[in-house]
Coordinates of C-alpha atoms and ligand atoms in Angstrom, one line a residue:
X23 CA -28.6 -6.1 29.0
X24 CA -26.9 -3.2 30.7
X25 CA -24.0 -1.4 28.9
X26 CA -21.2 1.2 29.8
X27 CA -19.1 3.1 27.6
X28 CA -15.5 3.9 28.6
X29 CA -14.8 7.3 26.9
X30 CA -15.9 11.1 26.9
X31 CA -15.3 12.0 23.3
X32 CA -17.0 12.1 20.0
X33 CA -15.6 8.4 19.4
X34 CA -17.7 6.9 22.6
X35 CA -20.9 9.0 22.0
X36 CA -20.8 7.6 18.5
X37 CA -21.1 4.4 20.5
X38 CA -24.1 5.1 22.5
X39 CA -25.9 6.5 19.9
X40 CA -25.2 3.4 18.2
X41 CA -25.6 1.1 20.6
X42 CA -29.2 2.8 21.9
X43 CA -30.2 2.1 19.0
X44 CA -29.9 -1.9 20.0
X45 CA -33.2 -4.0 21.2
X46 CA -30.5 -5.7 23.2
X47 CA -29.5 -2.9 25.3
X48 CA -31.7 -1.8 28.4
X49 CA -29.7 0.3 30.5
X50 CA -26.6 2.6 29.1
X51 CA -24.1 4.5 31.2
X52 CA -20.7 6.2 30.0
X53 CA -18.1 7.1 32.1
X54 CA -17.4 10.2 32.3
X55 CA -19.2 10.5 29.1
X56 CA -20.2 14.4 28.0
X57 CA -23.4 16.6 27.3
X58 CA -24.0 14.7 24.6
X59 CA -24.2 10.8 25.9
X60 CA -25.9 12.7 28.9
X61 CA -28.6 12.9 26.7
X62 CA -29.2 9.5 25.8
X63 CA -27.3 7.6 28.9
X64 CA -26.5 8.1 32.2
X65 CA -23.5 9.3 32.8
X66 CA -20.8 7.9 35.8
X67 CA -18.2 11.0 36.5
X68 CA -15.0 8.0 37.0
X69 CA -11.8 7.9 35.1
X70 CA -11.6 5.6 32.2
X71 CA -8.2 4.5 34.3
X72 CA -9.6 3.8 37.8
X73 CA -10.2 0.5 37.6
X74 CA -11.5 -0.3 41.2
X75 CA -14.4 2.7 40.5
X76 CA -15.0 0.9 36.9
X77 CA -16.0 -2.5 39.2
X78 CA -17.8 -1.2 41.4
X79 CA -20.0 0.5 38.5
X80 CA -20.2 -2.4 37.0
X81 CA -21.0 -4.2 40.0
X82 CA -23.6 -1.7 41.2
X83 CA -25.9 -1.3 37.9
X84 CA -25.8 -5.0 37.0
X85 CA -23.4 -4.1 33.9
X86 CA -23.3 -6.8 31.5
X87 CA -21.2 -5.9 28.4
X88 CA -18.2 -2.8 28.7
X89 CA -16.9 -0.9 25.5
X90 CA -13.2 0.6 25.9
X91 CA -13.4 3.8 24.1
X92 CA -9.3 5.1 24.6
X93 CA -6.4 3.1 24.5
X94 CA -5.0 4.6 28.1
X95 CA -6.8 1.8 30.0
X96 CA -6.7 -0.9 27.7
X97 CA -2.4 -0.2 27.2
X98 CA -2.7 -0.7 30.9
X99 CA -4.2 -3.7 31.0
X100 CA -8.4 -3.0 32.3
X101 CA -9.2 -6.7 30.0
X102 CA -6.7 -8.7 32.1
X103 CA -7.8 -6.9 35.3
X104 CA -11.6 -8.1 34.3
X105 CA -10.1 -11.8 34.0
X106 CA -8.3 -11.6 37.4
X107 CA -11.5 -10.6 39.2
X108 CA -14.0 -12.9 40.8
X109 CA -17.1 -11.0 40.3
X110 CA -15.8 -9.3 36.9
X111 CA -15.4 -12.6 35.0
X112 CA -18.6 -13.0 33.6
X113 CA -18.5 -9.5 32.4
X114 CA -18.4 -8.8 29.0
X115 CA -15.5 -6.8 27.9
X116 CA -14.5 -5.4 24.1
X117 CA -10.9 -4.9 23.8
X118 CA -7.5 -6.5 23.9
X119 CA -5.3 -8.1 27.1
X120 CA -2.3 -6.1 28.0
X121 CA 0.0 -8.1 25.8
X122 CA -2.9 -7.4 22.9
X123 CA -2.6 -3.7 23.4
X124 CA 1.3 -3.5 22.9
X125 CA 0.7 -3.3 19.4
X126 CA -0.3 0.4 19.8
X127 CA 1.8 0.8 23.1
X128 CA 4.6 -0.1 21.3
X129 CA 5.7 1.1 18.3
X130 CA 8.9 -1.5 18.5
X131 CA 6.4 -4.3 19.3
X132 CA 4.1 -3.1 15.9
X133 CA 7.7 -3.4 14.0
X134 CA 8.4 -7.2 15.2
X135 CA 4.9 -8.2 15.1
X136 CA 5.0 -7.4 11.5
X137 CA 8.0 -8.3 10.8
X138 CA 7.0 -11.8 12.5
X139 CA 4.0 -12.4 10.6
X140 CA 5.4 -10.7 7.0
X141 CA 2.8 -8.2 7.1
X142 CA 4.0 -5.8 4.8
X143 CA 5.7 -1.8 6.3
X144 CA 8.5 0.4 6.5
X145 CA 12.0 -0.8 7.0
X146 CA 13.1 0.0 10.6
X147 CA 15.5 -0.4 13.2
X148 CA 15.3 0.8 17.0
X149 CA 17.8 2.5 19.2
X150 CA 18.6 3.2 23.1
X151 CA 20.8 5.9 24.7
X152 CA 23.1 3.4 24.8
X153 CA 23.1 2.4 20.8
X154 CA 22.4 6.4 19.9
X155 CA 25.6 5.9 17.4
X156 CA 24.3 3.2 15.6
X157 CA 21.1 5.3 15.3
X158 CA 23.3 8.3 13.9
X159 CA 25.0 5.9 11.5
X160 CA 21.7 4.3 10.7
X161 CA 20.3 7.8 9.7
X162 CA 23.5 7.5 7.3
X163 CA 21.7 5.1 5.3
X164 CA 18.2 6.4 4.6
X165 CA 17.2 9.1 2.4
X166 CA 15.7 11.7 3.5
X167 CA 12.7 12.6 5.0
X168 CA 13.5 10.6 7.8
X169 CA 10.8 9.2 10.1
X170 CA 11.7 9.0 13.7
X171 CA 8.8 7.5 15.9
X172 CA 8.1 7.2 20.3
X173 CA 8.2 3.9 21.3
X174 CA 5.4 4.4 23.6
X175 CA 2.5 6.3 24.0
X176 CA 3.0 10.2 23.6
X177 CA -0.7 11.5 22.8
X178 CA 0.2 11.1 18.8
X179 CA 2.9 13.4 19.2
X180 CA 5.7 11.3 19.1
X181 CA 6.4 10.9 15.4
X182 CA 8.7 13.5 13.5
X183 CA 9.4 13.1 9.9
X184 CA 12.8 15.5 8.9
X185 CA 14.2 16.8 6.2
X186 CA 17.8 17.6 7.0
X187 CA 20.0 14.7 8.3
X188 CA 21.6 17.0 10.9
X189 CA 18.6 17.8 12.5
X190 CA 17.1 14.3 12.7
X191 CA 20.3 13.4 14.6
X192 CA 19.9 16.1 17.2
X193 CA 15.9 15.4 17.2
X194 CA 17.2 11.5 18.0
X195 CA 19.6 12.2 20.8
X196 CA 16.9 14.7 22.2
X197 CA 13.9 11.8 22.3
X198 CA 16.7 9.1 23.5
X199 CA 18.8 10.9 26.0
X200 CA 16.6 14.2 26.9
X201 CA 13.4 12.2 27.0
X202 CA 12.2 14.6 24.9
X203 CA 8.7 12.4 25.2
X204 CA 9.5 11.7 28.7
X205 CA 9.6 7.7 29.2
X206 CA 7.7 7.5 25.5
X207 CA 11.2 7.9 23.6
X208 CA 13.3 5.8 25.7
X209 CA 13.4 3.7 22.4
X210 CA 12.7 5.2 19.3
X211 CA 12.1 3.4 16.2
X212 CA 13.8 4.7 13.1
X213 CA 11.8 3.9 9.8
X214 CA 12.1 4.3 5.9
X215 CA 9.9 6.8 4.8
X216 CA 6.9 5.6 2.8
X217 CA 5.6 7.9 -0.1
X218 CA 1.6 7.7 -0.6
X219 CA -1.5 8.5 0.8
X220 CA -2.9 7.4 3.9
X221 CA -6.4 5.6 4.4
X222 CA -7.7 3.9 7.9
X223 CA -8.8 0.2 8.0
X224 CA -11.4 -0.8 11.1
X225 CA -11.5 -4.3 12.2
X226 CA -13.1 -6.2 14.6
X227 CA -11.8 -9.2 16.0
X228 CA -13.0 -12.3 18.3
X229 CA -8.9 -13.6 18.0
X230 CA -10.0 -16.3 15.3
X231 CA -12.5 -14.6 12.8
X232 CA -13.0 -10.8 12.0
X233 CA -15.0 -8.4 10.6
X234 CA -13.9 -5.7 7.9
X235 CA -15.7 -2.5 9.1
X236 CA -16.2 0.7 6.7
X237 CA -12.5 2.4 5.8
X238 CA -12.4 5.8 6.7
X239 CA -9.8 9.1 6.3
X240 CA -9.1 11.4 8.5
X241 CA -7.5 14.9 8.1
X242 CA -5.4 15.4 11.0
X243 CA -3.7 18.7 10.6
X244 CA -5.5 21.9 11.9
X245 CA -4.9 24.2 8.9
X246 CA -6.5 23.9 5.3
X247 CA -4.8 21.2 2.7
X248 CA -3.2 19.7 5.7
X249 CA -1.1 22.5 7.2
X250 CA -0.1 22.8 10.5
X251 CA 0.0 21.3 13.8
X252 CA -1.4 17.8 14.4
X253 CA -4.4 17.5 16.2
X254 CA -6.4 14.3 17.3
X255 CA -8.6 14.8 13.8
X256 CA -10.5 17.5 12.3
X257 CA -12.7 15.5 10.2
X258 CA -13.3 12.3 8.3
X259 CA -14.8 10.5 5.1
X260 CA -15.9 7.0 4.6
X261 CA -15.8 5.0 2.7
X262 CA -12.3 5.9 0.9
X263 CA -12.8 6.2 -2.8
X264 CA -9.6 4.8 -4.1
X265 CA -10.0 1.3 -1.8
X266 CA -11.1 -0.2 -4.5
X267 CA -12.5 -3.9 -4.5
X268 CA -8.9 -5.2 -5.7
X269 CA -6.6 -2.8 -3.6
X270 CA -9.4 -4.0 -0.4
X271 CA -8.4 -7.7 -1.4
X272 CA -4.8 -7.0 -1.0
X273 CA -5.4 -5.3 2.2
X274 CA -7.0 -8.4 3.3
X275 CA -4.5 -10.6 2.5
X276 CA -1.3 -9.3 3.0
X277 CA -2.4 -7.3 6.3
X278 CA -6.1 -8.0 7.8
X279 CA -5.7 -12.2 7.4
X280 CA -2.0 -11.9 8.6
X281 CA -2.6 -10.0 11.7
X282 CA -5.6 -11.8 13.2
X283 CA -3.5 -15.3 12.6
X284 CA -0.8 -13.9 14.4
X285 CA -2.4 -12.7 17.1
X286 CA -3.9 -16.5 17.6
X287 CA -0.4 -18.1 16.7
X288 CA 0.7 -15.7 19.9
X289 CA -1.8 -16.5 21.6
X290 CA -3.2 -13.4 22.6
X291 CA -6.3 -12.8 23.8
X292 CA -7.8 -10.3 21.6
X293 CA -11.6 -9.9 21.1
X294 CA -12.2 -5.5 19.8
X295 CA -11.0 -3.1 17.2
X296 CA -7.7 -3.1 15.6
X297 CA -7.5 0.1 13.4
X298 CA -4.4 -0.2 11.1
X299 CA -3.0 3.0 9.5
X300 CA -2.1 2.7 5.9
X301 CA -0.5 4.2 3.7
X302 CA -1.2 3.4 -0.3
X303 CA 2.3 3.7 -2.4
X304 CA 2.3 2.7 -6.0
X305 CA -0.6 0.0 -5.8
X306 CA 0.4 -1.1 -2.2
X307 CA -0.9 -1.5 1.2
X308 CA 1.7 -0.7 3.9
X309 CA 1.3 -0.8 7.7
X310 CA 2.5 3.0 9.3
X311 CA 1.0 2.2 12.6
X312 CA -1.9 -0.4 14.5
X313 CA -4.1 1.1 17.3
X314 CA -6.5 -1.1 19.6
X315 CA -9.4 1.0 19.6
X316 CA -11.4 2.5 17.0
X317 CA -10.3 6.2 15.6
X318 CA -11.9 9.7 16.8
X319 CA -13.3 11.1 14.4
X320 CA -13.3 7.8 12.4
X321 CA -15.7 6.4 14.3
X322 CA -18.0 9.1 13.5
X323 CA -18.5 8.0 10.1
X324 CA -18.0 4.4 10.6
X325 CA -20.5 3.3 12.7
X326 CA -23.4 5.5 11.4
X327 CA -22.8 3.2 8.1
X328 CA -22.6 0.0 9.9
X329 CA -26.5 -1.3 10.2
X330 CA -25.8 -4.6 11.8
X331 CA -27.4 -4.4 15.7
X332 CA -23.8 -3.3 16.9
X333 CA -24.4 -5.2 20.3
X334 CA -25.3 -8.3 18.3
X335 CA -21.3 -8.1 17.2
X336 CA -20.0 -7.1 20.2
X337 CA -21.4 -10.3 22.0
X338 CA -20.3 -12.3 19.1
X339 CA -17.2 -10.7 19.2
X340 CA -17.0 -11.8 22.8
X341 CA -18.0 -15.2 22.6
X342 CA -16.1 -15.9 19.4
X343 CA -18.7 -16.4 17.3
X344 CA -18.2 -13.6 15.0
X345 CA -18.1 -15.7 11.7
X346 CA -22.2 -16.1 12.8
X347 CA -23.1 -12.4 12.7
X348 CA -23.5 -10.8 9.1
X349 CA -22.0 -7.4 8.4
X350 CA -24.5 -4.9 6.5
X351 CA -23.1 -1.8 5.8
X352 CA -25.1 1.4 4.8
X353 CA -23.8 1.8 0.6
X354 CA -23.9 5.6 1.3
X355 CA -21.0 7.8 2.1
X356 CA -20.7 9.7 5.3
X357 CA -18.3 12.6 6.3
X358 CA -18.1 14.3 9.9
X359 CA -16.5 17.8 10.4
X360 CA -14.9 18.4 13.5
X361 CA -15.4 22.3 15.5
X362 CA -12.9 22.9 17.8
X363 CA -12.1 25.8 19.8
X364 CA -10.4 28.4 18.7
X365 CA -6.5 27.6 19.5
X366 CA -6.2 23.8 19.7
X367 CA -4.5 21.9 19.6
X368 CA -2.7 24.7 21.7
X369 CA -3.9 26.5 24.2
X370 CA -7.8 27.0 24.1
X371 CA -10.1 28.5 26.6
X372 CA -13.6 26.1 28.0
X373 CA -16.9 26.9 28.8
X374 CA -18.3 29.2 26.4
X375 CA -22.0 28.4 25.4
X376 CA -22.9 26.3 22.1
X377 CA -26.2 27.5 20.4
X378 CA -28.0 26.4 17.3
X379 CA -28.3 22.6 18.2
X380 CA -31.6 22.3 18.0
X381 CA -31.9 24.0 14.6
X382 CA -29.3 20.8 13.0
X383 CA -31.4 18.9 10.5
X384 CA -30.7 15.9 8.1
X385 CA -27.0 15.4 9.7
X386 CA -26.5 13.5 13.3
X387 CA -24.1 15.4 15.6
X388 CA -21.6 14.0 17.9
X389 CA -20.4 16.1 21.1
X390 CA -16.9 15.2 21.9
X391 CA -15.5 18.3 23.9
X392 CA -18.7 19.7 25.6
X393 CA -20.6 19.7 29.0
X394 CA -23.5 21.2 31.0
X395 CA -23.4 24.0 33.1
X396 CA -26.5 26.0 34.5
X397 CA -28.6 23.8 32.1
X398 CA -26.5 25.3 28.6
X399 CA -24.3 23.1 26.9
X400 CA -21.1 24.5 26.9
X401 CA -17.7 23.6 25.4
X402 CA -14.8 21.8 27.6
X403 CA -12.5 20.9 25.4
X404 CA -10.0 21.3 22.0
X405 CA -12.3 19.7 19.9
X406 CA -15.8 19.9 20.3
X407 CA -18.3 19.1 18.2
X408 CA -18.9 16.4 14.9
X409 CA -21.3 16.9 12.3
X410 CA -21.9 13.7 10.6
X411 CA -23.8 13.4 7.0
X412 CA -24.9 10.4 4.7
X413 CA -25.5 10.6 1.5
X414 CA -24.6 9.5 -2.0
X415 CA -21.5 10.6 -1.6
X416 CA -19.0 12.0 0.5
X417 CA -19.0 15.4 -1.7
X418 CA -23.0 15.3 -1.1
X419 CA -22.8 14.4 2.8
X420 CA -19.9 17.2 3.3
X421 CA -22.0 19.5 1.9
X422 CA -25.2 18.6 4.6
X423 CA -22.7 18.7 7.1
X424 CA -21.2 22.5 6.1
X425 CA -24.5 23.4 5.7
X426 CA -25.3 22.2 9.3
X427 CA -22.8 23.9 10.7
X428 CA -23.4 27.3 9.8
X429 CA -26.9 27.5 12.3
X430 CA -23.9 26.2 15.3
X431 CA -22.4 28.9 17.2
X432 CA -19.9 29.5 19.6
X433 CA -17.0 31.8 20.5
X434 CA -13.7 30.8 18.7
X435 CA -15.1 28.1 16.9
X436 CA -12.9 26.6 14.1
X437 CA -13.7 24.0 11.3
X438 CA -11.7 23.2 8.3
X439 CA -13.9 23.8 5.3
X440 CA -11.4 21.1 3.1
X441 CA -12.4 17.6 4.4
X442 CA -11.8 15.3 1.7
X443 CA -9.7 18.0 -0.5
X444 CA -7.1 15.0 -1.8
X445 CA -9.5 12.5 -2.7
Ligands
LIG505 P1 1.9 7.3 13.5 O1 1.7 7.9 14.9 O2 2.8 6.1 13.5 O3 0.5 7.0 12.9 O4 2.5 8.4 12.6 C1 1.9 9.7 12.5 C2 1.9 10.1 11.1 O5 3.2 10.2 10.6 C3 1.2 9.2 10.1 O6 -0.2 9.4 10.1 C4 1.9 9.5 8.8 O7 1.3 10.6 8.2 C5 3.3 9.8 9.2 N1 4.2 8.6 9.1 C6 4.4 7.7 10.0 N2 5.3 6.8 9.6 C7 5.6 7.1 8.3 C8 6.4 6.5 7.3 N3 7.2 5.5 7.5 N4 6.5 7.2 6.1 C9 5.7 8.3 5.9 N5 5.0 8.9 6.8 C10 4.9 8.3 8.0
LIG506 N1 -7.9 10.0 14.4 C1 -6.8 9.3 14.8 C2 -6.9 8.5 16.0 O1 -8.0 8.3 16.6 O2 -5.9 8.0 16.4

């Protein structure tokens, strides 16, 4: 069948390296895709949000299954448009409806979902500009650090965590009456703060059966033992050592189980990833946040362990028939390292020339941030590159993956040498 990849990052040319690697695929495109899927697909230069260009793509290479990399198009609703249209209903699509995607569009929506379905996170309440009292009295109650999130979507920037109670009310009347996050914090949620380390969970989902994919962590911060501004990720392990085999059951039960039944109880039509952020306190899984999508850079070491034929789950996934398909997963570890240019997540200039590709041996990379230009592969954007590595374990793979990384060149380039320092 013919496939197309939604996506330009290291996330979605994860996916078509993956997904090449499928007897079941013939044709591959990604759109827009980078210098990297342009290798091994054909790239389609359309925005992952212009849905009438996505059909006629679709319509004009005979595309049989699409994989939504980001959640922009899927939090604006590019399953339910498939359903609505004639000639897109037989189309394969991986992802959740509209309603589906609130769960990461809406941090409010996450709470009460939860809350719903007793899946177990952080006491919260939510606020307006017209209940921004309440939320200063609310603030009253907690201890501090205090954890004020977005409602909606602000490019992972719209959580601050505080430490002085005068500030957080300030921060609070910025986000709900200066939109501080522009329409994002029109509702903030206000939440307990949760003590404890953090760990990703990947699942994939038909709406009635699931799949537990690899875990993976990510380090998110720019700067060395997590310091520093947030960035979309600067590297990642998997799987997470301390998800052992009981604290795994746990997660199953009290949050996996939980959420695909109340997704079905709901009735919403949900056939992709669900990627919950945990956080581990005391012996505990607790919910911080669900996306609908798979991570960047989690998805770097996640599929490389997965060796099911990834298009084999993705048509399950589609035709509910997921229970049918067994999972094998790869027992060795992997890690990726992220190189960004110098700057990000600030300002960062494009365009300067990578070298030393060719010379990369015993690791797979992923371009997330690059493109061609006079036949070089240049960088276009704050992150650029991910080395991935398997081996025993994640120490081991890191170590093929630093290794790696000192034949890559380019000007400004950045990598934090610490992935996996906590674990
Ligand atoms: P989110 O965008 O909801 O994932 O939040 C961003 C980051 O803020 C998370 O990765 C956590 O590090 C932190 N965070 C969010 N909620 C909490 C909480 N309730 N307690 C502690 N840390 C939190
Ligand atoms: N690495 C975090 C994310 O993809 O949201």
């Amino acid at each position: 069948m013919n496939i197309l990849i939604l996506g330009s990052g290291g996330r979605e040319h994860t996916f078509a390296y993956k997904i090449k690697q499928s007897h079941r695929c013939n044709k591959l495109f990604v759109a827009p895709g980078n210098a990297g899927t342009e290798q091994i697909a054909t790239n389609i230069p359309i925005s992952v949000t212009d849905f009438e260009a996505i059909k006629q793509c679709i319509l004009d290479n005979d595309i049989n299954l699409v994989v939504v990399g980001p959640e922009d198009p899927l939090v604006q609703g590019i399953v339910d448009y498939f359903s609505e249209t004639k000639e897109l209903k037989n189309v394969m699509i991986i992802g959740p409806s509209k309603v589906g995607a609130l769960l990461e569009g809406s941090k409010q929506r996450a709470k009460e979902f939860m809350k719903t379905h007793n899946i177990p996170t952080a006491g919260y309440q939510s606020f307006t500009k017209e209940t921004l009292e309440k939320g200063k009295q609310f603030l009253e109650t907690l201890k501090p650090p205090y954890v004020l999130k977005a409602d909606g979507l602000a490019a992972g920037k719209g959580v601050l965590i505080l430490q002085n109670i005068e500030e957080a009310k300030q921060e609070l009347e910025k986000m709900l009456c200066e939109a501080k996050f522009g329409e994002a914090s029109n509702t903030v949620v206000i939440e307990e703060f949760l003590d404890g380390i953090e760990l990703s969970v990947f699942v994939l989902t038909d709406g009635k059966n699931y799949k537990i994919l690899p875990t993976a962590k990510d380090y998110k911060r720019i700067g060395e033992g997590d310091t520093g501004l947030n960035t979309g990720g600067m590297g990642a392990v998997s799987p997470v050592p301390f998800a052992d085999k009981d604290f795994m059951q746990k997660i199953e039960h009290q949050i996996v189980k939980p959420t695909v039944n109340g997704l079905s109880k709901e009735n919403i039509d949900y056939k992709g990833f669900v990627f919950i952020g945990l956080i581990k306190v005391g012996n505990n899984p607790f919910v911080i946040e669900y996306n609908v999508r798979m991570g960047d850079p989690e998805t770097e070491v996640v599929l490389p362990r997965i060796k099911t034929d990834l298009v084999e789950l993705l048509e399950a996934t589609f035709h509910q028939n997921l229970e049918t398909v067994n999972l094998e997963v790869d027992t060795r570890a992997a890690a990726t390292v992220m190189l960004v240019s110098g700057g990000y997540p600030e300002a960062y200039e494009k365009g300067k020339e990578i070298t030393g590709i060719e010379k990369v041996e015993d690791a797979i990379f992923f371009h997330a941030g690059t493109t061609t230009k006079n036949n070089k592969i240049v960088t276009n954007g704050g992150r650029v590159l991910a080395i991935t590595s398997l081996d025993k374990d994640f120490k081991s793979a890191l170590e093929k993956s630093y290794k790696n990384i000192e034949k890559l060149h380019f000007n400004t380039m950045y990598y934090r040498t610490d992935i996996g320092f906590d674990l």
